[in-house]
């Protein structure tokens, strides 16, 4: 008999709106399902069913897992993603992709194995219970990522407002100091001297206002543009998370009530794995290992270089242009997609590292023997334009950026700064040796930081708060000199003394592959970066005037 308490579930909900009562003429929404009758019943019809079939068990909406798959769910699962009006017929093993007949003919005609779905139901595993657990786990991580991104936007806007208020307050302080000085100097002075002091005060006031207009206001506008750009990027990322979260939630509901239909279970399993992989990519947890397709070298020396180029830092713009930090020549160079130098500009001292701030702004870690400086440079129509900068009270060996936070290494410490140069905190410290905290890289989600420890031959993985999560040592990783994290979370590391470029798991615990070594022409690699535009890994070398480019898939 039916459990009447279960009928309290709201009628007409999206979840069951296409379950129609099998008995009444009103086409009412069904509230119960009898597994013996294999029929659906509304609230008005279920009492008569219970009266006639006292031994039957009817399941209410609280037991939806016992119901048949709804027409809505069935249509969703069978629908081809590329051709919405066509039904899924096959699975391509080469691409692990569900496809309709059109997909099979248009995109998979040369694939080695394309199998009809009905032939796979007894051979393909469909662990829906395990998938359900994984879906719930990933849902939580995506939700946490959304919250973190929303907090980043608030923090970014707050930092800009505080910096603007500080700059205005500083100008007011300078003006008040001059006015006070004039008032003190005017006591007991004659008319001519007082007039001279008034003129001098006016000149000082005009000078302060001009400096604010020409320097401070320019700096504020630069930072404002950066904040707007970063905020737009984070907002776009939040929208992607929202979309994937919705897909995950829908699949979780389907998996929990899909029943025993083998074909639908198989399709649901494949779709779940596909969306879970999308989520892992958004979370920067891609386990895909790069496949090397080819290797080449390009010369980046220019006539005005005084010494051999040492490419200590690399970053790639969204349009595929590349910026390299040439340490010994104390300059930054802009390369085209064909790796030709199209522009360059000098910096104050040795350029140790470089990172992307916005699609057109980079930050450069500049270092002397005692103190460091962060120099911002804008790319404007294939020209490099120096912008604002701020000094640090320590050396600046490495730099990385995530949603308004700057991570800077000193050689023995890792610090977090805001975009305006305000020190937020020291995240990590190791004074056991020189360069224990050398270069740094940050994951796409900002929850993991990767630190190279040169003389200890280690790659450290830290949590967002600086907690040590993992330590990697490997014979192919002698004196790690630089690292980079791709948008999908793949970790690339240079072995300076071992002449290697490695791919490491995102957890930072194991080597996944050696992508290039001395046999390929890699000599003393200093830096590495991945270009999504050209599907290439770009490596900066010491003392060769060249960069090394690895084409990958």
Short mmCIF file of C-alpha atoms in Angstrom, two decimals:
data_model
loop_
_atom_site.label_atom_id
_atom_site.label_comp_id
_atom_site.label_asym_id
_atom_site.label_seq_id
_atom_site.Cartn_x
_atom_site.Cartn_y
_atom_site.Cartn_z
CA UNK A 1 0.00 0.00 0.00
CA UNK A 2 1.02 3.59 -0.52
CA UNK A 3 2.70 5.63 2.19
CA UNK A 4 0.36 8.65 2.38
CA UNK A 5 2.98 10.76 4.18
CA UNK A 6 5.14 10.77 1.05
CA UNK A 7 2.52 12.66 -0.95
CA UNK A 8 3.43 15.89 0.83
CA UNK A 9 6.14 16.47 -1.77
CA UNK A 10 5.25 19.57 -3.83
CA UNK A 11 3.20 18.72 -6.90
CA UNK A 12 4.27 19.92 -10.32
CA UNK A 13 7.98 20.18 -9.42
CA UNK A 14 10.53 20.16 -12.27
CA UNK A 15 11.82 16.80 -11.05
CA UNK A 16 8.59 14.86 -11.78
CA UNK A 17 6.53 17.18 -13.95
CA UNK A 18 6.33 14.67 -16.86
CA UNK A 19 5.12 11.75 -14.69
CA UNK A 20 1.42 11.54 -15.52
CA UNK A 21 -1.17 9.45 -13.69
CA UNK A 22 -1.89 6.23 -15.62
CA UNK A 23 -5.53 5.96 -14.45
CA UNK A 24 -7.37 9.27 -14.34
CA UNK A 25 -8.58 11.31 -17.29
CA UNK A 26 -7.34 14.60 -15.90
CA UNK A 27 -3.69 13.95 -16.93
CA UNK A 28 -2.74 14.81 -13.35
CA UNK A 29 0.83 14.74 -12.07
CA UNK A 30 1.66 11.36 -10.58
CA UNK A 31 2.49 11.11 -6.87
CA UNK A 32 2.97 7.32 -6.60
CA UNK A 33 4.35 4.40 -8.56
CA UNK A 34 3.35 0.75 -8.09
CA UNK A 35 6.12 -1.67 -9.12
CA UNK A 36 3.63 -4.56 -9.30
CA UNK A 37 1.15 -2.79 -11.56
CA UNK A 38 3.96 -0.86 -13.33
CA UNK A 39 1.65 2.16 -13.22
CA UNK A 40 1.70 5.71 -11.90
CA UNK A 41 -1.08 7.20 -9.73
CA UNK A 42 -2.05 10.69 -8.63
CA UNK A 43 -3.22 11.55 -5.11
CA UNK A 44 -6.89 11.03 -6.06
CA UNK A 45 -6.39 7.62 -7.69
CA UNK A 46 -4.04 6.00 -5.16
CA UNK A 47 -6.79 5.32 -2.50
CA UNK A 48 -8.75 3.21 -5.00
CA UNK A 49 -5.56 1.33 -5.97
CA UNK A 50 -4.83 0.58 -2.32
CA UNK A 51 -8.40 -0.60 -1.78
CA UNK A 52 -8.25 -3.06 -4.70
CA UNK A 53 -4.61 -4.17 -4.34
CA UNK A 54 -3.90 -4.36 -0.65
CA UNK A 55 -0.68 -6.37 -1.08
CA UNK A 56 0.87 -4.06 -3.67
CA UNK A 57 3.58 -1.60 -2.63
CA UNK A 58 3.28 1.91 -4.06
CA UNK A 59 6.23 4.29 -3.74
CA UNK A 60 5.77 8.02 -3.22
CA UNK A 61 7.99 10.84 -4.36
CA UNK A 62 10.27 10.37 -1.37
CA UNK A 63 11.28 7.04 -2.96
CA UNK A 64 11.93 8.27 -6.51
CA UNK A 65 14.75 5.75 -6.91
CA UNK A 66 12.05 3.07 -7.16
CA UNK A 67 10.24 4.89 -9.99
CA UNK A 68 10.87 4.31 -13.70
CA UNK A 69 13.07 6.77 -15.58
CA UNK A 70 11.01 9.77 -16.63
CA UNK A 71 10.54 10.70 -20.27
CA UNK A 72 12.36 13.95 -19.58
CA UNK A 73 15.43 12.15 -18.16
CA UNK A 74 15.39 9.56 -20.94
CA UNK A 75 15.31 12.26 -23.63
CA UNK A 76 18.14 14.14 -21.92
CA UNK A 77 20.37 11.07 -21.83
CA UNK A 78 19.71 9.98 -25.40
CA UNK A 79 20.11 13.48 -26.88
CA UNK A 80 23.32 14.06 -28.86
CA UNK A 81 25.17 17.12 -27.55
CA UNK A 82 26.33 18.20 -31.02
CA UNK A 83 23.07 17.49 -32.87
CA UNK A 84 20.20 18.18 -30.48
CA UNK A 85 17.54 16.56 -32.70
CA UNK A 86 19.44 13.30 -33.06
CA UNK A 87 19.70 10.29 -30.78
CA UNK A 88 22.96 8.82 -29.44
CA UNK A 89 23.77 5.61 -31.27
CA UNK A 90 27.47 4.86 -30.74
CA UNK A 91 30.59 5.34 -28.63
CA UNK A 92 33.95 6.29 -30.14
CA UNK A 93 36.68 4.56 -28.14
CA UNK A 94 39.43 6.79 -29.55
CA UNK A 95 37.82 9.94 -28.12
CA UNK A 96 35.64 8.37 -25.39
CA UNK A 97 32.80 10.31 -26.99
CA UNK A 98 29.12 9.50 -27.39
CA UNK A 99 27.89 10.23 -30.91
CA UNK A 100 24.88 10.09 -33.15
CA UNK A 101 25.03 8.88 -36.77
CA UNK A 102 25.94 12.37 -38.02
CA UNK A 103 28.81 12.63 -35.53
CA UNK A 104 30.07 9.19 -36.53
CA UNK A 105 30.16 10.04 -40.23
CA UNK A 106 31.42 13.62 -39.89
CA UNK A 107 33.96 13.38 -37.07
CA UNK A 108 34.81 9.74 -36.39
CA UNK A 109 34.94 8.05 -39.80
CA UNK A 110 38.70 7.48 -39.45
CA UNK A 111 38.65 6.40 -35.81
CA UNK A 112 39.76 2.84 -35.07
CA UNK A 113 36.74 1.75 -33.04
CA UNK A 114 33.20 3.14 -33.06
CA UNK A 115 30.75 0.73 -31.39
CA UNK A 116 26.92 0.76 -31.19
CA UNK A 117 25.65 1.39 -27.65
CA UNK A 118 23.55 -1.79 -27.55
CA UNK A 119 26.71 -3.87 -28.09
CA UNK A 120 28.50 -2.33 -25.11
CA UNK A 121 26.03 -2.82 -22.29
CA UNK A 122 27.57 -6.10 -21.13
CA UNK A 123 31.23 -5.07 -21.55
CA UNK A 124 31.44 -1.47 -20.31
CA UNK A 125 31.50 -0.99 -16.49
CA UNK A 126 28.87 1.35 -15.06
CA UNK A 127 29.65 1.94 -11.40
CA UNK A 128 26.83 4.41 -10.80
CA UNK A 129 27.19 4.22 -7.03
CA UNK A 130 30.86 5.18 -7.25
CA UNK A 131 30.03 7.93 -9.74
CA UNK A 132 27.36 9.25 -7.38
CA UNK A 133 29.95 9.61 -4.60
CA UNK A 134 32.43 11.28 -6.99
CA UNK A 135 29.74 13.65 -8.29
CA UNK A 136 28.89 14.73 -4.73
CA UNK A 137 32.60 15.29 -3.95
CA UNK A 138 33.22 17.36 -7.09
CA UNK A 139 30.02 19.34 -6.48
CA UNK A 140 31.40 20.39 -3.09
CA UNK A 141 34.75 21.39 -4.59
CA UNK A 142 33.10 23.45 -7.37
CA UNK A 143 30.89 25.19 -4.79
CA UNK A 144 33.95 25.96 -2.66
CA UNK A 145 35.73 27.31 -5.74
CA UNK A 146 32.81 29.63 -6.49
CA UNK A 147 32.87 30.99 -2.93
CA UNK A 148 36.63 31.55 -3.15
CA UNK A 149 36.29 33.42 -6.45
CA UNK A 150 33.52 35.64 -5.10
CA UNK A 151 35.73 36.46 -2.09
CA UNK A 152 38.58 37.33 -4.49
CA UNK A 153 36.42 39.89 -6.28
CA UNK A 154 35.49 41.56 -2.97
CA UNK A 155 39.13 41.56 -1.81
CA UNK A 156 40.30 43.03 -5.13
CA UNK A 157 37.82 45.91 -4.99
CA UNK A 158 38.65 46.56 -1.34
CA UNK A 159 42.40 46.72 -2.07
CA UNK A 160 41.86 49.28 -4.84
CA UNK A 161 39.60 51.47 -2.69
CA UNK A 162 42.11 51.36 0.19
CA UNK A 163 44.98 52.27 -2.13
CA UNK A 164 43.02 55.19 -3.61
CA UNK A 165 42.15 56.44 -0.12
CA UNK A 166 45.83 56.16 0.93
CA UNK A 167 47.00 58.14 -2.10
CA UNK A 168 44.46 60.92 -1.48
CA UNK A 169 45.35 61.00 2.22
CA UNK A 170 49.04 61.23 1.33
CA UNK A 171 48.35 64.21 -0.93
CA UNK A 172 46.34 65.90 1.81
CA UNK A 173 49.17 65.28 4.25
CA UNK A 174 51.69 66.88 1.89
CA UNK A 175 49.43 69.92 1.42
CA UNK A 176 48.86 70.30 5.17
CA UNK A 177 52.60 70.04 5.85
CA UNK A 178 53.27 72.88 3.42
CA UNK A 179 50.48 75.02 4.89
CA UNK A 180 51.77 74.46 8.43
CA UNK A 181 55.30 75.30 7.32
CA UNK A 182 54.06 78.54 5.76
CA UNK A 183 52.10 79.46 8.90
CA UNK A 184 55.13 78.92 11.16
CA UNK A 185 57.49 80.82 8.86
CA UNK A 186 55.16 83.82 8.55
CA UNK A 187 55.21 84.62 12.28
CA UNK A 188 56.92 87.98 12.77
CA UNK A 189 57.96 88.43 9.12
CA UNK A 190 57.80 91.61 7.10
CA UNK A 191 55.44 92.12 4.17
CA UNK A 192 58.00 91.38 1.43
CA UNK A 193 59.20 88.18 3.11
CA UNK A 194 55.62 87.09 3.76
CA UNK A 195 54.77 87.59 0.09
CA UNK A 196 57.82 85.58 -0.92
CA UNK A 197 56.76 82.77 1.42
CA UNK A 198 53.23 82.87 -0.02
CA UNK A 199 54.60 82.50 -3.55
CA UNK A 200 56.86 79.67 -2.43
CA UNK A 201 53.91 77.93 -0.77
CA UNK A 202 51.81 78.30 -3.95
CA UNK A 203 54.59 76.76 -6.00
CA UNK A 204 54.80 73.85 -3.56
CA UNK A 205 51.02 73.32 -3.63
CA UNK A 206 50.95 73.37 -7.43
CA UNK A 207 53.87 70.94 -7.51
CA UNK A 208 52.03 68.51 -5.18
CA UNK A 209 48.83 68.75 -7.24
CA UNK A 210 50.72 68.30 -10.53
CA UNK A 211 52.52 65.28 -9.15
CA UNK A 212 49.16 63.81 -8.11
CA UNK A 213 47.69 64.48 -11.56
CA UNK A 214 50.68 63.25 -13.56
CA UNK A 215 51.97 60.35 -11.47
CA UNK A 216 49.57 59.23 -8.75
CA UNK A 217 46.42 59.56 -10.86
CA UNK A 218 48.09 57.65 -13.69
CA UNK A 219 49.04 54.90 -11.24
CA UNK A 220 45.50 54.77 -9.85
CA UNK A 221 44.03 54.54 -13.35
CA UNK A 222 46.45 51.73 -14.24
CA UNK A 223 45.46 49.80 -11.13
CA UNK A 224 41.76 50.50 -11.73
CA UNK A 225 42.03 49.05 -15.26
CA UNK A 226 43.81 45.99 -13.83
CA UNK A 227 41.10 45.49 -11.21
CA UNK A 228 38.34 45.76 -13.85
CA UNK A 229 40.12 43.24 -16.11
CA UNK A 230 40.79 40.74 -13.31
CA UNK A 231 37.24 41.11 -12.02
CA UNK A 232 35.90 40.33 -15.52
CA UNK A 233 38.10 37.23 -15.75
CA UNK A 234 37.02 35.99 -12.31
CA UNK A 235 33.35 36.65 -13.11
CA UNK A 236 33.69 34.60 -16.30
CA UNK A 237 35.25 31.78 -14.28
CA UNK A 238 32.38 31.96 -11.77
CA UNK A 239 29.87 31.59 -14.63
CA UNK A 240 31.72 28.49 -15.89
CA UNK A 241 31.64 27.01 -12.39
CA UNK A 242 27.92 27.75 -12.15
CA UNK A 243 27.24 26.00 -15.47
CA UNK A 244 29.28 22.90 -14.54
CA UNK A 245 27.71 22.87 -11.06
CA UNK A 246 24.26 22.77 -12.68
CA UNK A 247 25.28 19.89 -14.99
CA UNK A 248 26.79 17.94 -12.09
CA UNK A 249 23.66 18.42 -9.98
CA UNK A 250 21.40 17.27 -12.80
CA UNK A 251 23.49 14.16 -13.42
CA UNK A 252 23.63 13.38 -9.70
CA UNK A 253 19.81 13.38 -9.54
CA UNK A 254 19.67 11.13 -12.63
CA UNK A 255 22.27 8.67 -11.34
CA UNK A 256 20.44 8.30 -8.03
CA UNK A 257 17.17 7.22 -9.69
CA UNK A 258 18.07 5.77 -13.08
CA UNK A 259 17.12 2.17 -12.34
CA UNK A 260 18.27 -0.92 -14.26
CA UNK A 261 18.07 0.16 -17.91
CA UNK A 262 21.53 -0.95 -19.09
CA UNK A 263 21.78 1.36 -22.08
CA UNK A 264 20.73 4.42 -20.09
CA UNK A 265 23.09 3.44 -17.26
CA UNK A 266 25.97 3.25 -19.73
CA UNK A 267 25.14 6.60 -21.34
CA UNK A 268 24.70 8.25 -17.92
CA UNK A 269 28.04 6.83 -16.79
CA UNK A 270 29.89 8.22 -19.84
CA UNK A 271 28.19 11.63 -19.55
CA UNK A 272 29.03 11.77 -15.84
CA UNK A 273 32.70 11.07 -16.50
CA UNK A 274 32.78 13.75 -19.20
CA UNK A 275 31.28 16.45 -16.93
CA UNK A 276 33.45 15.35 -13.99
CA UNK A 277 36.51 15.81 -16.22
CA UNK A 278 35.25 19.30 -17.13
CA UNK A 279 34.97 20.04 -13.42
CA UNK A 280 38.49 18.75 -12.73
CA UNK A 281 39.83 21.00 -15.49
CA UNK A 282 38.08 24.00 -13.92
CA UNK A 283 39.53 22.98 -10.56
CA UNK A 284 43.03 22.74 -12.06
CA UNK A 285 43.24 18.99 -11.48
CA UNK A 286 43.75 17.68 -14.99
CA UNK A 287 45.71 14.44 -15.06
CA UNK A 288 46.29 14.55 -18.82
CA UNK A 289 49.92 13.91 -19.74
CA UNK A 290 51.27 15.92 -22.65
CA UNK A 291 52.21 14.04 -25.81
CA UNK A 292 55.28 15.54 -27.52
CA UNK A 293 54.83 16.20 -31.25
CA UNK A 294 58.00 18.13 -32.11
CA UNK A 295 60.81 20.37 -30.87
CA UNK A 296 62.60 23.48 -32.19
CA UNK A 297 64.75 26.47 -31.11
CA UNK A 298 64.44 30.20 -31.78
CA UNK A 299 66.99 32.97 -31.32
CA UNK A 300 65.81 35.92 -29.18
CA UNK A 301 68.99 38.02 -29.18
CA UNK A 302 68.77 41.64 -30.39
CA UNK A 303 71.64 43.89 -31.57
CA UNK A 304 71.62 46.01 -28.42
CA UNK A 305 72.11 43.02 -26.08
CA UNK A 306 75.46 43.45 -24.33
CA UNK A 307 75.82 39.82 -23.15
CA UNK A 308 74.43 36.38 -23.99
CA UNK A 309 70.72 36.04 -23.22
CA UNK A 310 69.64 34.21 -20.05
CA UNK A 311 65.86 33.73 -20.29
CA UNK A 312 64.89 33.56 -16.63
CA UNK A 313 61.13 34.07 -16.99
CA UNK A 314 58.39 33.53 -19.58
CA UNK A 315 54.68 34.30 -19.81
CA UNK A 316 52.20 34.07 -22.68
CA UNK A 317 49.44 36.55 -23.53
CA UNK A 318 45.98 35.27 -24.50
CA UNK A 319 46.62 36.23 -28.15
CA UNK A 320 49.70 33.97 -28.27
CA UNK A 321 52.39 36.65 -27.99
CA UNK A 322 55.20 35.74 -25.59
CA UNK A 323 57.09 37.89 -23.09
CA UNK A 324 60.50 36.79 -21.86
CA UNK A 325 62.63 38.20 -19.05
CA UNK A 326 66.28 38.42 -20.18
CA UNK A 327 68.06 38.44 -16.82
CA UNK A 328 71.62 39.48 -17.71
CA UNK A 329 70.59 42.06 -20.31
CA UNK A 330 68.15 43.57 -17.80
CA UNK A 331 65.22 43.78 -20.18
CA UNK A 332 61.88 42.29 -21.14
CA UNK A 333 61.25 41.23 -24.74
CA UNK A 334 57.98 40.77 -26.60
CA UNK A 335 57.89 37.90 -29.11
CA UNK A 336 55.35 37.26 -31.85
CA UNK A 337 53.57 33.90 -32.20
CA UNK A 338 56.49 32.99 -34.50
CA UNK A 339 58.92 33.82 -31.64
CA UNK A 340 60.42 36.89 -33.31
CA UNK A 341 61.35 39.87 -31.08
CA UNK A 342 58.95 42.73 -31.92
CA UNK A 343 59.54 45.04 -28.94
CA UNK A 344 61.64 45.34 -25.80
CA UNK A 345 62.13 47.60 -22.78
CA UNK A 346 64.71 47.84 -20.02
CA UNK A 347 64.23 47.35 -16.28
CA UNK A 348 66.23 48.73 -13.33
CA UNK A 349 68.19 45.57 -12.51
CA UNK A 350 68.30 41.83 -13.13
CA UNK A 351 64.93 40.53 -14.39
CA UNK A 352 64.42 37.24 -12.55
CA UNK A 353 60.82 36.29 -13.31
CA UNK A 354 57.62 37.48 -14.98
CA UNK A 355 53.91 36.76 -14.61
CA UNK A 356 50.63 37.73 -16.25
CA UNK A 357 48.34 40.18 -14.42
CA UNK A 358 45.75 40.93 -17.12
CA UNK A 359 45.58 40.06 -20.84
CA UNK A 360 47.82 43.07 -21.53
CA UNK A 361 49.75 43.70 -18.28
CA UNK A 362 52.63 41.73 -16.76
CA UNK A 363 54.60 42.07 -13.52
CA UNK A 364 58.37 41.58 -13.53
CA UNK A 365 60.46 40.50 -10.52
CA UNK A 366 63.49 42.81 -10.63
CA UNK A 367 66.37 42.24 -8.24
CA UNK A 368 69.62 43.81 -7.06
CA UNK A 369 72.03 42.21 -4.61
CA UNK A 370 70.05 43.53 -1.63
CA UNK A 371 66.47 44.53 -2.47
CA UNK A 372 63.79 43.71 -5.02
CA UNK A 373 61.23 45.60 -7.05
CA UNK A 374 58.03 44.70 -8.89
CA UNK A 375 57.77 46.47 -12.26
CA UNK A 376 54.50 46.51 -14.22
CA UNK A 377 54.66 46.60 -18.03
CA UNK A 378 51.75 47.05 -20.45
CA UNK A 379 51.63 45.59 -23.96
CA UNK A 380 50.02 48.19 -26.21
CA UNK A 381 49.82 47.46 -29.94
CA UNK A 382 52.96 45.31 -29.93
CA UNK A 383 54.86 47.88 -27.85
CA UNK A 384 56.07 47.48 -24.27
CA UNK A 385 55.19 50.44 -22.06
CA UNK A 386 56.68 50.60 -18.52
CA UNK A 387 54.08 51.38 -15.84
CA UNK A 388 53.92 51.65 -12.08
CA UNK A 389 56.29 49.83 -9.74
CA UNK A 390 56.90 49.29 -6.05
CA UNK A 391 59.93 48.36 -3.99
CA UNK A 392 60.21 45.49 -1.53
CA UNK A 393 62.19 45.20 1.67
CA UNK A 394 63.75 41.94 0.50
CA UNK A 395 65.09 40.30 -2.64
CA UNK A 396 62.67 39.36 -5.42
CA UNK A 397 63.52 35.97 -6.96
CA UNK A 398 60.15 34.76 -8.22
CA UNK A 399 56.68 36.15 -8.82
CA UNK A 400 53.24 34.70 -9.60
CA UNK A 401 49.71 36.12 -9.67
CA UNK A 402 46.20 34.88 -8.92
CA UNK A 403 43.08 37.07 -8.94
CA UNK A 404 44.68 40.16 -7.41
CA UNK A 405 47.15 38.37 -5.12
CA UNK A 406 50.88 38.60 -5.90
CA UNK A 407 53.08 35.78 -4.60
CA UNK A 408 56.73 36.85 -4.30
CA UNK A 409 59.75 34.79 -3.24
CA UNK A 410 62.92 36.19 -1.71
CA UNK A 411 65.12 33.09 -1.87
CA UNK A 412 64.16 31.93 1.63
CA UNK A 413 60.60 33.24 2.10
CA UNK A 414 57.31 33.29 0.23
CA UNK A 415 55.22 36.46 0.66
CA UNK A 416 51.73 37.47 -0.45
CA UNK A 417 51.18 41.07 -1.61
CA UNK A 418 48.21 42.99 -2.97
CA UNK A 419 48.43 44.64 -6.40
CA UNK A 420 49.25 48.00 -4.81
CA UNK A 421 52.36 46.58 -3.12
CA UNK A 422 50.87 46.16 0.34
CA UNK A 423 52.36 43.19 2.22
CA UNK A 424 49.54 40.88 3.31
CA UNK A 425 51.50 38.09 4.99
CA UNK A 426 54.50 35.79 4.90
CA UNK A 427 53.23 32.37 3.84
CA UNK A 428 56.33 30.19 4.10
CA UNK A 429 59.95 30.32 5.26
CA UNK A 430 62.98 28.00 5.06
CA UNK A 431 66.36 29.42 6.12
CA UNK A 432 68.21 26.10 6.15
CA UNK A 433 70.08 26.96 2.93
CA UNK A 434 70.33 29.49 0.10
CA UNK A 435 67.49 29.59 -2.44
CA UNK A 436 65.26 27.16 -0.55
CA UNK A 437 62.34 29.30 -1.76
CA UNK A 438 63.41 30.32 -5.24
CA UNK A 439 60.76 30.48 -8.01
CA UNK A 440 57.01 30.09 -7.48
CA UNK A 441 53.94 29.13 -9.51
CA UNK A 442 50.28 29.10 -8.53
CA UNK A 443 47.49 26.71 -9.57
CA UNK A 444 44.56 28.05 -11.66
CA UNK A 445 42.30 27.99 -8.59
CA UNK A 446 44.88 29.56 -6.27
CA UNK A 447 44.68 26.73 -3.74
CA UNK A 448 48.16 25.31 -4.39
CA UNK A 449 51.57 26.97 -4.70
CA UNK A 450 54.59 25.25 -6.20
CA UNK A 451 58.03 26.30 -4.92
CA UNK A 452 61.44 25.29 -6.29
CA UNK A 453 64.17 24.65 -3.72
CA UNK A 454 67.40 24.77 -5.74
CA UNK A 455 70.17 23.26 -3.63
CA UNK A 456 67.86 20.76 -1.94
CA UNK A 457 66.70 19.57 -5.40
CA UNK A 458 63.05 19.66 -4.37
CA UNK A 459 59.69 20.84 -5.65
CA UNK A 460 57.45 21.89 -2.75
CA UNK A 461 53.66 22.05 -2.95
CA UNK A 462 51.97 24.41 -0.48
CA UNK A 463 48.33 25.03 0.40
CA UNK A 464 46.82 28.50 0.01
CA UNK A 465 47.76 29.33 3.61
CA UNK A 466 51.39 28.16 3.21
CA UNK A 467 50.99 24.69 4.72
CA UNK A 468 53.38 22.17 3.16
CA UNK A 469 51.33 19.53 1.29
CA UNK A 470 53.93 17.57 -0.66
CA UNK A 471 57.65 17.35 -1.45
CA UNK A 472 58.97 15.89 -4.68
CA UNK A 473 62.54 14.73 -5.27
CA UNK A 474 63.59 12.88 -8.42
CA UNK A 475 66.90 12.05 -10.14
CA UNK A 476 65.62 13.95 -13.20
CA UNK A 477 65.04 17.05 -11.07
CA UNK A 478 68.50 18.32 -10.16
CA UNK A 479 68.47 21.97 -9.13
CA UNK A 480 64.88 22.87 -10.14
CA UNK A 481 65.11 26.36 -11.63
CA UNK A 482 61.57 27.22 -12.68
CA UNK A 483 58.03 25.88 -12.86
CA UNK A 484 54.69 26.68 -14.46
CA UNK A 485 51.08 25.53 -14.09
CA UNK A 486 48.84 25.33 -17.18
CA UNK A 487 45.20 26.53 -17.09
CA UNK A 488 44.17 22.86 -16.73
CA UNK A 489 46.48 22.36 -13.74
CA UNK A 490 49.34 20.47 -15.42
CA UNK A 491 52.61 21.22 -13.61
CA UNK A 492 55.81 21.75 -15.63
CA UNK A 493 59.25 21.92 -13.98
CA UNK A 494 62.80 22.64 -15.22
CA UNK A 495 65.70 20.54 -13.99
CA UNK A 496 68.64 22.96 -14.43
CA UNK A 497 71.50 20.53 -13.77
CA UNK A 498 69.66 17.49 -15.11
CA UNK A 499 68.84 19.31 -18.40
CA UNK A 500 65.20 18.15 -18.23
CA UNK A 501 61.65 19.43 -18.61
CA UNK A 502 59.28 17.34 -16.48
CA UNK A 503 55.53 17.10 -16.09
CA UNK A 504 54.49 16.55 -12.48
CA UNK A 505 51.11 15.52 -11.06
CA UNK A 506 48.99 18.41 -9.77
CA UNK A 507 49.30 16.97 -6.24
CA UNK A 508 53.07 17.61 -6.51
CA UNK A 509 53.90 14.06 -5.41
CA UNK A 510 55.11 12.27 -8.55
CA UNK A 511 56.77 12.72 -11.93
CA UNK A 512 54.38 11.92 -14.80
CA UNK A 513 56.69 12.32 -17.79
CA UNK A 514 60.02 13.64 -19.07
CA UNK A 515 59.00 15.90 -21.95
CA UNK A 516 62.51 16.86 -23.10
CA UNK A 517 66.14 16.44 -22.04
CA UNK A 518 69.71 17.02 -23.22
CA UNK A 519 69.28 14.57 -26.12
CA UNK A 520 66.61 16.90 -27.49
CA UNK A 521 68.81 19.98 -27.10
CA UNK A 522 67.71 21.21 -23.66
CA UNK A 523 70.72 22.81 -21.95
CA UNK A 524 70.53 24.51 -18.56
CA UNK A 525 66.78 25.35 -18.60
CA UNK A 526 65.89 28.36 -16.43
CA UNK A 527 62.17 28.89 -17.07
CA UNK A 528 59.13 27.25 -18.64
CA UNK A 529 55.63 28.27 -19.75
CA UNK A 530 52.73 26.75 -21.71
CA UNK A 531 50.93 28.47 -24.60
CA UNK A 532 47.32 27.37 -25.08
CA UNK A 533 47.21 29.31 -28.36
CA UNK A 534 49.97 27.30 -30.03
CA UNK A 535 49.80 24.15 -27.83
CA UNK A 536 53.48 24.59 -27.08
CA UNK A 537 55.76 24.46 -24.05
CA UNK A 538 58.31 27.29 -24.18
CA UNK A 539 61.59 26.86 -22.30
CA UNK A 540 64.07 29.60 -21.44
CA UNK A 541 67.74 28.58 -21.55
CA UNK A 542 70.92 29.92 -19.94
CA UNK A 543 73.71 31.32 -22.09
CA UNK A 544 72.50 30.31 -25.57
CA UNK A 545 70.49 33.33 -26.85
CA UNK A 546 67.72 30.78 -27.59
CA UNK A 547 64.37 29.57 -26.37
CA UNK A 548 63.40 25.91 -26.77
CA UNK A 549 59.85 25.15 -27.98
CA UNK A 550 58.11 21.79 -27.53
CA UNK A 551 54.92 21.24 -29.54
CA UNK A 552 52.48 19.08 -27.58
CA UNK A 553 49.03 17.56 -27.71
#
